[in-house]
Tab-separated table of C-alpha atoms in Angstrom:
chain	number	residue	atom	x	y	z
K	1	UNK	CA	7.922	10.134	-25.188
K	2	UNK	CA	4.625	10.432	-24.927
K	3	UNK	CA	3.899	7.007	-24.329
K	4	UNK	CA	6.567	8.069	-20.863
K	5	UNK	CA	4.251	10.994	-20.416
K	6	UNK	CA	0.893	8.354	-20.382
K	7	UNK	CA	2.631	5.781	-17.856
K	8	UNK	CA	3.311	8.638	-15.484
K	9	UNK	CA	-0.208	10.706	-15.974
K	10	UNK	CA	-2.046	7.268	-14.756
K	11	UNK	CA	-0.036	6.450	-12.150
K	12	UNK	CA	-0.440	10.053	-10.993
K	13	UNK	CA	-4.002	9.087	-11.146
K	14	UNK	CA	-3.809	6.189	-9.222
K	15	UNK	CA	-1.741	7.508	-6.226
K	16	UNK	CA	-3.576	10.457	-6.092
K	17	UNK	CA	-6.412	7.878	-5.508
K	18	UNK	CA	-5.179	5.278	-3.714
K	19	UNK	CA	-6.390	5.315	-0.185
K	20	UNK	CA	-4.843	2.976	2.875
K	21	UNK	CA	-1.808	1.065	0.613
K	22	UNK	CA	-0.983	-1.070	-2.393
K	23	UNK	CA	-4.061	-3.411	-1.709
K	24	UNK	CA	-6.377	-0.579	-2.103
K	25	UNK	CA	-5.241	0.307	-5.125
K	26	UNK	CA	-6.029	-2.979	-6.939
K	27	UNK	CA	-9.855	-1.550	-7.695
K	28	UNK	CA	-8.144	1.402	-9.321
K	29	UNK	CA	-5.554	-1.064	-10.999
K	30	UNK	CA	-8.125	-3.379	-12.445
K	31	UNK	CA	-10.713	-0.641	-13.339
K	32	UNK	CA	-7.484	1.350	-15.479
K	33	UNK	CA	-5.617	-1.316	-16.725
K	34	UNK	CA	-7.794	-4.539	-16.673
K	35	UNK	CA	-11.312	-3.018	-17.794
K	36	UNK	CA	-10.003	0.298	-19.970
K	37	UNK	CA	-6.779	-0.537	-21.184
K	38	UNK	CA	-6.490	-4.391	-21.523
K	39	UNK	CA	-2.926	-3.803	-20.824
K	40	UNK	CA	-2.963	-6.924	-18.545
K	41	UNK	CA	-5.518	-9.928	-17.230
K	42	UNK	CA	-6.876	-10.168	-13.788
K	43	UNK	CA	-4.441	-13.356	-13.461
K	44	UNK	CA	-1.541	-11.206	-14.103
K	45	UNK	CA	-2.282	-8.497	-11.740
K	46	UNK	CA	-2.709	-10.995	-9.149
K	47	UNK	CA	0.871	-12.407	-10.275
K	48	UNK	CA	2.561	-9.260	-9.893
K	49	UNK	CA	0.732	-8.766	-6.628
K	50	UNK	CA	2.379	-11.936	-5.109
K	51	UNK	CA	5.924	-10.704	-6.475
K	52	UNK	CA	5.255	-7.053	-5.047
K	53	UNK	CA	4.553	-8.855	-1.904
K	54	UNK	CA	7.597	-10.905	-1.961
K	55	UNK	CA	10.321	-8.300	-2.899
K	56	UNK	CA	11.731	-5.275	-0.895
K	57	UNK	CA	9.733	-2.270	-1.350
K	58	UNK	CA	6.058	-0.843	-1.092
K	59	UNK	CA	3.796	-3.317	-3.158
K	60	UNK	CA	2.301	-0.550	-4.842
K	61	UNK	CA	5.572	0.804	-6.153
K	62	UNK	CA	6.467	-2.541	-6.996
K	63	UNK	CA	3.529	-3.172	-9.046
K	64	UNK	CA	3.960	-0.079	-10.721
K	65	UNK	CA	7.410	-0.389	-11.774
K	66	UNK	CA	6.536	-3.751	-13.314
K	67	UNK	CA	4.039	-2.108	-15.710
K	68	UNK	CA	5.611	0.328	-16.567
K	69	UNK	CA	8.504	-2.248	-17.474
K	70	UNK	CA	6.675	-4.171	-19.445
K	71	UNK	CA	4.787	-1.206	-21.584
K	72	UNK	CA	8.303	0.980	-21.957
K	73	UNK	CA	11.461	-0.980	-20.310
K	74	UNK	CA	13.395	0.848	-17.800
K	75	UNK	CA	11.820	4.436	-18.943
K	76	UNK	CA	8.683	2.977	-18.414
K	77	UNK	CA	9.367	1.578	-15.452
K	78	UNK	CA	11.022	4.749	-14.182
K	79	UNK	CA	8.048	7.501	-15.028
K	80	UNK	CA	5.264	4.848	-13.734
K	81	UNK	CA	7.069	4.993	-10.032
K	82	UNK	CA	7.765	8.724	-10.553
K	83	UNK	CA	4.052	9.098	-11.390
K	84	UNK	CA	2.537	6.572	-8.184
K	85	UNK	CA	5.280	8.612	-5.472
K	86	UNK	CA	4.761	11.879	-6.934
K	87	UNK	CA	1.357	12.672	-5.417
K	88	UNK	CA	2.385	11.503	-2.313
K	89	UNK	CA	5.642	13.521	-2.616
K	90	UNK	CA	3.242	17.079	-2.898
K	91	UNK	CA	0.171	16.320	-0.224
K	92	UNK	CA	2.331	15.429	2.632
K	93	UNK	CA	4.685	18.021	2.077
K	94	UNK	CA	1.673	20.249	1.563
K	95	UNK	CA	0.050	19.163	4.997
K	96	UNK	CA	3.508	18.916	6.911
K	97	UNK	CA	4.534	22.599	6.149
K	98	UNK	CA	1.528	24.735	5.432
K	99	UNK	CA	-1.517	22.628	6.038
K	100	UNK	CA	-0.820	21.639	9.366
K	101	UNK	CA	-4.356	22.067	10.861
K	102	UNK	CA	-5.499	20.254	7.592
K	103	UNK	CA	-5.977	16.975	8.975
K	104	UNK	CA	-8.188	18.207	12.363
K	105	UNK	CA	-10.476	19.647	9.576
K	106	UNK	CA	-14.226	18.623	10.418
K	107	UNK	CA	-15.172	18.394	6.963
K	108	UNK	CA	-11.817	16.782	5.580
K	109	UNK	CA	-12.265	13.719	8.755
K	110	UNK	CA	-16.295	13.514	7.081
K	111	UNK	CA	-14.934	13.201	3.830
K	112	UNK	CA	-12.285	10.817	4.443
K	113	UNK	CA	-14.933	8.474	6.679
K	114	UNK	CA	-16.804	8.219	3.728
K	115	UNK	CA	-13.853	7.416	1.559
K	116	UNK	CA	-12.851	4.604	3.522
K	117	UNK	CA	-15.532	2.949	3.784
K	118	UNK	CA	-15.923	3.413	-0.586
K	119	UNK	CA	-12.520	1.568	-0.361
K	120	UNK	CA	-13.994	-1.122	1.437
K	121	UNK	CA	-16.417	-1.552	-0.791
K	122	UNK	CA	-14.648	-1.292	-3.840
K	123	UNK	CA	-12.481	-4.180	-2.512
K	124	UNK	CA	-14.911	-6.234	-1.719
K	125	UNK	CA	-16.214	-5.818	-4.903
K	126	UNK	CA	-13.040	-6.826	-6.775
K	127	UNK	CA	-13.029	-9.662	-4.893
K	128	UNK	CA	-16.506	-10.742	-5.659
K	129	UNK	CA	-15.009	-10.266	-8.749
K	130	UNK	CA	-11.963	-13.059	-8.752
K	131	UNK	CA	-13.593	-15.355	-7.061
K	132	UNK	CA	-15.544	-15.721	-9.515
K	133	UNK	CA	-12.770	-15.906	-12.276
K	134	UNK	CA	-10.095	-17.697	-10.163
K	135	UNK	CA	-11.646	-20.244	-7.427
K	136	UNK	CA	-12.707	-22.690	-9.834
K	137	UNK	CA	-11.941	-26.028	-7.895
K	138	UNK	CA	-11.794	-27.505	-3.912
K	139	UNK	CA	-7.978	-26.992	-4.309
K	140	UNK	CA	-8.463	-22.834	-4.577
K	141	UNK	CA	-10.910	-22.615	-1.880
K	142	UNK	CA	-8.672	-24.630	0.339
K	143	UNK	CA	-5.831	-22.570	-0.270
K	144	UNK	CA	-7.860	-19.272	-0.071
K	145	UNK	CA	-9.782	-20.429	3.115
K	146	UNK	CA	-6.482	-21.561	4.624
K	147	UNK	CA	-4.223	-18.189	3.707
K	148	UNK	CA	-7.511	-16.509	5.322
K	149	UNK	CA	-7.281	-18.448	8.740
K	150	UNK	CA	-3.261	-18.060	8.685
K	151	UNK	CA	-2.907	-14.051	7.931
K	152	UNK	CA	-6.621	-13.359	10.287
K	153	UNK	CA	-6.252	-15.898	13.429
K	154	UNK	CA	-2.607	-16.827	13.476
K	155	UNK	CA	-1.320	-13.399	12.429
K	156	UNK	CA	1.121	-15.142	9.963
K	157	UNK	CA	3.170	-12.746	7.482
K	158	UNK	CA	2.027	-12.348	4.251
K	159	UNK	CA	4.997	-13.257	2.725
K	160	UNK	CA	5.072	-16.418	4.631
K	161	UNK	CA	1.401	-17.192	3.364
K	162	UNK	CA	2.822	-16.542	-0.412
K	163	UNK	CA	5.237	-18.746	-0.055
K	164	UNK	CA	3.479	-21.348	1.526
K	165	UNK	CA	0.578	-21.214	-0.868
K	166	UNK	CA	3.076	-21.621	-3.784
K	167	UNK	CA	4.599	-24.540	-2.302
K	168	UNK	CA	1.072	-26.030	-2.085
K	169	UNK	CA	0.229	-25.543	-5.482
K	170	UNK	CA	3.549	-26.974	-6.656
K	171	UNK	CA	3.438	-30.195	-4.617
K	172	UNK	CA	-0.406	-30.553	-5.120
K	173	UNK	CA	-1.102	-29.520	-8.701
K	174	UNK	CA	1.864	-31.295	-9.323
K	175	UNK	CA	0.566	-34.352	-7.727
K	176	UNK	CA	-2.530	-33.853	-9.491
K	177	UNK	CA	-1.112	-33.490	-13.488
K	178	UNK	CA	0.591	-36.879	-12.923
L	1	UNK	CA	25.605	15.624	4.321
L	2	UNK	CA	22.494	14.782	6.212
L	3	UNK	CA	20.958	14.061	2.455
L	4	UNK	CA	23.257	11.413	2.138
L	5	UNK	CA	22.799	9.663	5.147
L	6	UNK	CA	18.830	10.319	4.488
L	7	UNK	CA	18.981	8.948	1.145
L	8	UNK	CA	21.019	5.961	2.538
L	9	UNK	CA	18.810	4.796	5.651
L	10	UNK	CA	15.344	4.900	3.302
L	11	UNK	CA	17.198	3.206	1.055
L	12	UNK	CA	17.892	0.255	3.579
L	13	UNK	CA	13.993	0.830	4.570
L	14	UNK	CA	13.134	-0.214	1.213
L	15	UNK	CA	15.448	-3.118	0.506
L	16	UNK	CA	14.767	-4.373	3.651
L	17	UNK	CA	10.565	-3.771	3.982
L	18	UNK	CA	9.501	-6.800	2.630
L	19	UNK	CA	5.625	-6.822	2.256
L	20	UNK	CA	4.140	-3.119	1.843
L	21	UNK	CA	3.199	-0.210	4.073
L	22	UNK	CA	3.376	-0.842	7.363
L	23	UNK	CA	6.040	-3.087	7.178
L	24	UNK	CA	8.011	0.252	6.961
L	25	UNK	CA	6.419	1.190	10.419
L	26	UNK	CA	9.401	-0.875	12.676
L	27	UNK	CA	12.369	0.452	10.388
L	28	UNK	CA	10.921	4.018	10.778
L	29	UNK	CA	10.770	3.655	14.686
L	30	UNK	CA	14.723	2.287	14.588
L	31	UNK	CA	15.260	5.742	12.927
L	32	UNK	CA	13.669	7.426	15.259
L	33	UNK	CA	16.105	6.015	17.692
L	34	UNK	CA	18.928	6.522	16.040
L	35	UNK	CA	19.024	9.947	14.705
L	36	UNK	CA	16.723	12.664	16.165
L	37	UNK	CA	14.793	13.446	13.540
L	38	UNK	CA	11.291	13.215	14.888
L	39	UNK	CA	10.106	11.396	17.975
L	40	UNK	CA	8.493	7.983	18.109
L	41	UNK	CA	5.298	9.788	19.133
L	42	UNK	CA	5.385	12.105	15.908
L	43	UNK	CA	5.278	8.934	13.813
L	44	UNK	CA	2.196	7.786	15.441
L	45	UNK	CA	1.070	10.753	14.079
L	46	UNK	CA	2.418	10.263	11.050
L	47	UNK	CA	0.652	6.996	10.669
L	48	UNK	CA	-2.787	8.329	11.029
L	49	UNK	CA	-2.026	10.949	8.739
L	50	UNK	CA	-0.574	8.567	5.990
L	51	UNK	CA	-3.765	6.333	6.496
L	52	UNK	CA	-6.131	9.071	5.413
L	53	UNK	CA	-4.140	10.707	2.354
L	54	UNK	CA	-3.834	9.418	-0.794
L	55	UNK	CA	-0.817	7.715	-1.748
L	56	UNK	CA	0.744	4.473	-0.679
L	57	UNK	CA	1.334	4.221	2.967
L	58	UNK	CA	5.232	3.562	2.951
L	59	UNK	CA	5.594	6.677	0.418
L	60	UNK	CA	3.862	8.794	2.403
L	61	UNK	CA	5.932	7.950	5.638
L	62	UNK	CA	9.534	8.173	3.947
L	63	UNK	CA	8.359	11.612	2.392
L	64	UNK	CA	6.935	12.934	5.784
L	65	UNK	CA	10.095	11.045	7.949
L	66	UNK	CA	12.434	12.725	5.406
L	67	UNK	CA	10.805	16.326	5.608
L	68	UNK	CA	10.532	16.372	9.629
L	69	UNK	CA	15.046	15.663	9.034
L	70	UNK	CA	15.838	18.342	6.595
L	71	UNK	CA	12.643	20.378	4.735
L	72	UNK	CA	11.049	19.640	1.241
L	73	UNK	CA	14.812	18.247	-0.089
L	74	UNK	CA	14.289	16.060	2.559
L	75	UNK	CA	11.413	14.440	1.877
L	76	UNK	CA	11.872	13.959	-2.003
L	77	UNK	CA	15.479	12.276	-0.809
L	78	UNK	CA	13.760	10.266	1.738
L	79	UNK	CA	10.998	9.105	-1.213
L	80	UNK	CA	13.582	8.430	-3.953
L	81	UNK	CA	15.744	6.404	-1.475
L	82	UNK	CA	12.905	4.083	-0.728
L	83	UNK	CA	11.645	3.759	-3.806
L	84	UNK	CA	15.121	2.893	-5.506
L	85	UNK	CA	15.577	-0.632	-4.549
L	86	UNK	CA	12.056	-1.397	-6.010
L	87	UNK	CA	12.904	0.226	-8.783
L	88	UNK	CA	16.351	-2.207	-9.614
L	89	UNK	CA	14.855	-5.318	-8.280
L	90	UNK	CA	11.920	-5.111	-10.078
L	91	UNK	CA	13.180	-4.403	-13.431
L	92	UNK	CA	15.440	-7.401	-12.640
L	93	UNK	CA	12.284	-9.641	-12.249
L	94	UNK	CA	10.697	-8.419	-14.341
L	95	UNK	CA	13.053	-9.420	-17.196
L	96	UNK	CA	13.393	-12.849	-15.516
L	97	UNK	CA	8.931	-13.186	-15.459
L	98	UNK	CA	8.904	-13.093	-18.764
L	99	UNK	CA	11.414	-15.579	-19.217
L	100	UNK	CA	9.976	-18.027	-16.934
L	101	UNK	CA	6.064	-17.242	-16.750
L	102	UNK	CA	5.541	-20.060	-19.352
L	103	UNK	CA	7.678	-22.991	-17.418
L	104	UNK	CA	5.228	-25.401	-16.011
L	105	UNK	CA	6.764	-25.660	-12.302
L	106	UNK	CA	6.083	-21.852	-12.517
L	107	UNK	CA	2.785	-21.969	-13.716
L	108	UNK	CA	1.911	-24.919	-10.609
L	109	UNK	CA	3.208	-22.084	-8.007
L	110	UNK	CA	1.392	-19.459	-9.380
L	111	UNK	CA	-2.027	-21.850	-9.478
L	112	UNK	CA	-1.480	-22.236	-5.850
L	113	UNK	CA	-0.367	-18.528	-5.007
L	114	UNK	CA	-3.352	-16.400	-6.735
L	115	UNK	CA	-6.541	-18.028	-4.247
L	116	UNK	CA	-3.874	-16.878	-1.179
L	117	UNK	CA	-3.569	-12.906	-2.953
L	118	UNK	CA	-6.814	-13.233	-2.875
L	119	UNK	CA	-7.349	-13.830	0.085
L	120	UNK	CA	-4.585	-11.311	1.462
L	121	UNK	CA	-6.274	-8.539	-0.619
L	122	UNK	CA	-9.659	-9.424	1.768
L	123	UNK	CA	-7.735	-9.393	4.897
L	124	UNK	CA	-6.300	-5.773	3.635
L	125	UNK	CA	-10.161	-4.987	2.744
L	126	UNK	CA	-10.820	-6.639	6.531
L	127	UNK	CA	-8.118	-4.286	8.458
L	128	UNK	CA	-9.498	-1.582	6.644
L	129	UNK	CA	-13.156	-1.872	7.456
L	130	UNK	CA	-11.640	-2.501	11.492
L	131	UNK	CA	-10.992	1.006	11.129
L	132	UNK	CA	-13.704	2.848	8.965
L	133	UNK	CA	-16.765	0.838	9.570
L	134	UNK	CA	-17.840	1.750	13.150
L	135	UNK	CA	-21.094	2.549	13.905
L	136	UNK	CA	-25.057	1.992	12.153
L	137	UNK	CA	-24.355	4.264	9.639
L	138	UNK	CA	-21.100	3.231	8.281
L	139	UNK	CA	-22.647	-0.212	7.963
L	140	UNK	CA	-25.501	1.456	5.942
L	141	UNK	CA	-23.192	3.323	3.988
L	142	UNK	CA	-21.192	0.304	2.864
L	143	UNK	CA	-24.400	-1.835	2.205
L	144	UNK	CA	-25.259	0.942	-0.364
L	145	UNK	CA	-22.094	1.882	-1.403
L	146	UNK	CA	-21.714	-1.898	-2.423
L	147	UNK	CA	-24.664	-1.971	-4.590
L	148	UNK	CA	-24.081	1.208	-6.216
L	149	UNK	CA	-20.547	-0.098	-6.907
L	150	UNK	CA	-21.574	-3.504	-8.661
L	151	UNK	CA	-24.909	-2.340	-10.405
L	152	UNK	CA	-22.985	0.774	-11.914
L	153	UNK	CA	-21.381	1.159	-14.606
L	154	UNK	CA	-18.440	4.083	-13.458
L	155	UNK	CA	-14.666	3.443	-12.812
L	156	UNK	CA	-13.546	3.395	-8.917
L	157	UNK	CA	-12.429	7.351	-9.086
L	158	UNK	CA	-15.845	8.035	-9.680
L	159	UNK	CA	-17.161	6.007	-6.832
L	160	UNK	CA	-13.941	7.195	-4.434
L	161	UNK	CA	-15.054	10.945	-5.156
L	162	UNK	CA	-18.645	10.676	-4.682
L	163	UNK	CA	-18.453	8.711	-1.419
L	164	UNK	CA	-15.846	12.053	-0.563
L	165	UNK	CA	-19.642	13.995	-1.230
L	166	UNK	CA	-21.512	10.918	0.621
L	167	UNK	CA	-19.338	11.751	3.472
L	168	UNK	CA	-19.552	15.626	4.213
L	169	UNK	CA	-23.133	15.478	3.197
L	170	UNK	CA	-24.034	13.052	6.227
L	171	UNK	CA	-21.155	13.332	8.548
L	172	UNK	CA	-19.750	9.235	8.102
């Protein structure tokens, strides 16, 4: 029970601080469960990140029912989506009923400029971060510099560039262990 | 009734949304079409707003889709409709990862599919900036927000609250 109670506290935590959608909550993933917990590797997050991508549903839902799979089974998985929609759930019915004005606020636009651009940084950050850890040879910086040029110039979906990337490194790393 | 039917179409939203956020933002404009629940100008409005609140963008668009139909009920039947198919299909995979993450042919894939997350989690950083980083100063701010970030020793909440300060103090 109160491991329940944990899974749904830190996903609280997370939606409450997740700013602009699941790929700006990674920094808050990796700092909670990567860096404080140890509950998973950078690898893995990355994993899940391709399945969230790949499966119907908001990625960071997705990746939150996952985890909390994995810590609690289908509890777990339950209270850590509870906890990610439930912050959501309470500020936009806040602002659609009673804070209406809320948004138009001088000081709430300030804040949030400066909060975006945080969330910039943090994600650049993180991926300072992995590319350390995870483009180790020509074959991951052609993939990565190729996914870059598909999903920024050609617009391509993401879920195409998953899939095509997996391909790739089934073919080629295949290719490459015989 | 009209929880039903609410439950129902977010439902379809999330089975169908393949891909995050604002892959929501066509299904939502369908709705809009179909039932009169709010206009397709009050969910441009709702897409600004569910850019700058917390929470993950879909969420926040079934919860405020689902109050503009029918009140607070609503919007938690709107949420718990979209977030239901994640919840089944995920579990489902989940059980299947761990049978599977140590198969080779897996393990090749996955080689090949982390550099490309990568890189989608920098074009998600990239569409981002489009939007935040506009002028002199929001360059500036990012410059030191990015040195702060990597020389300290704080968890992102930190960092996300004092740039909240950073912001009100000089007007990003």
């Amino acid at each position: 029970m109160r491991q329940l109670f944990n899974l749904f506290q830190l996903f609280f935590r997370i939606g409450l601080f997740t700013f602009g959608g699941g790929y700006a909550m990674l920094p808050l993933l990796q700092g909670e469960l990567v860096k404080k917990r140890g509950w998973a590797t950078d690898e893995e997050l990355l994993d899940l990140y391709s399945i969230g991508q790949c499966t119907p549903g908001i990625i960071a839902v997705n990746v939150a029912t996952v985890i909390g799979y994995r810590r609690a089974g289908v509890p777990g998985a339950c209270f850590a989506t509870l906890g990610i929609v439930m912050p959501s759930l309470i500020i936009i019915l806040l602002i659609a009923s009673v804070l209406t004005q809320f948004m138009y606020n001088r000081y709430v636009a300030y804040a949030f400029g400066g909060v975006r651009i945080c969330v910039v940084a943090l994600i650049l950050n993180v991926i300072y971060g992995l590319w350390r850890k995870s483009i180790k040879d020509y074959f991951c910086a052609g993939v990565f510099i190729g996914a870059l040029v598909l999903l920024l110039v050609f617009n391509l979906s993401a879920v195409w560039v998953v899939i095509a990337a997996g391909a790739a490194g089934y073919w080629l790393r295949g290719a490459a262990a015989k | 009734m009209i929880y039903v039917i609410l439950f129902f179409e977010f439902f379809k939203v999330g089975l169908f949304a393949i891909g995050g956020g604002l892959v929501t933002v066509p299904f939502l404009f369908d709705l809009s079409e179909k039932y009169s629940w709010f206009t397709a100008k009050e969910l441009a409005d709702m897409i600004a707003v569910s850019e700058s609140t917390p929470g993950p963008l879909g969420v926040n668009m079934a919860t405020f889709a689902g109050f503009r139909a029918a009140g607070i009920p609503g919007g938690i039947v709107a949420t718990l409709g979209l977030v239901f198919p994640s919840l089944v299909v995920m579990i489902l995979i989940a059980k299947m990862m761990d049978k599977y993450s140590c198969n080779t042919r897996v393990q090749r894939a996955l080689d090949g599919i982390r550099p490309a997350v990568i890189a989608l989690i920098l074009s998600a950083g990239i569409e981002i900036a489009r939007m935040a980083v506009v002028d002199l100063k929001a360059v500036i701010a990012l410059v030191v927000f990015l040195l702060v970030i990597h020389f300290g020793k704080r968890g992102p909440i930190f960092y996300l609250a004092l740039s909240a300060v950073a912001g009100i103090v000089f007007k990003i």
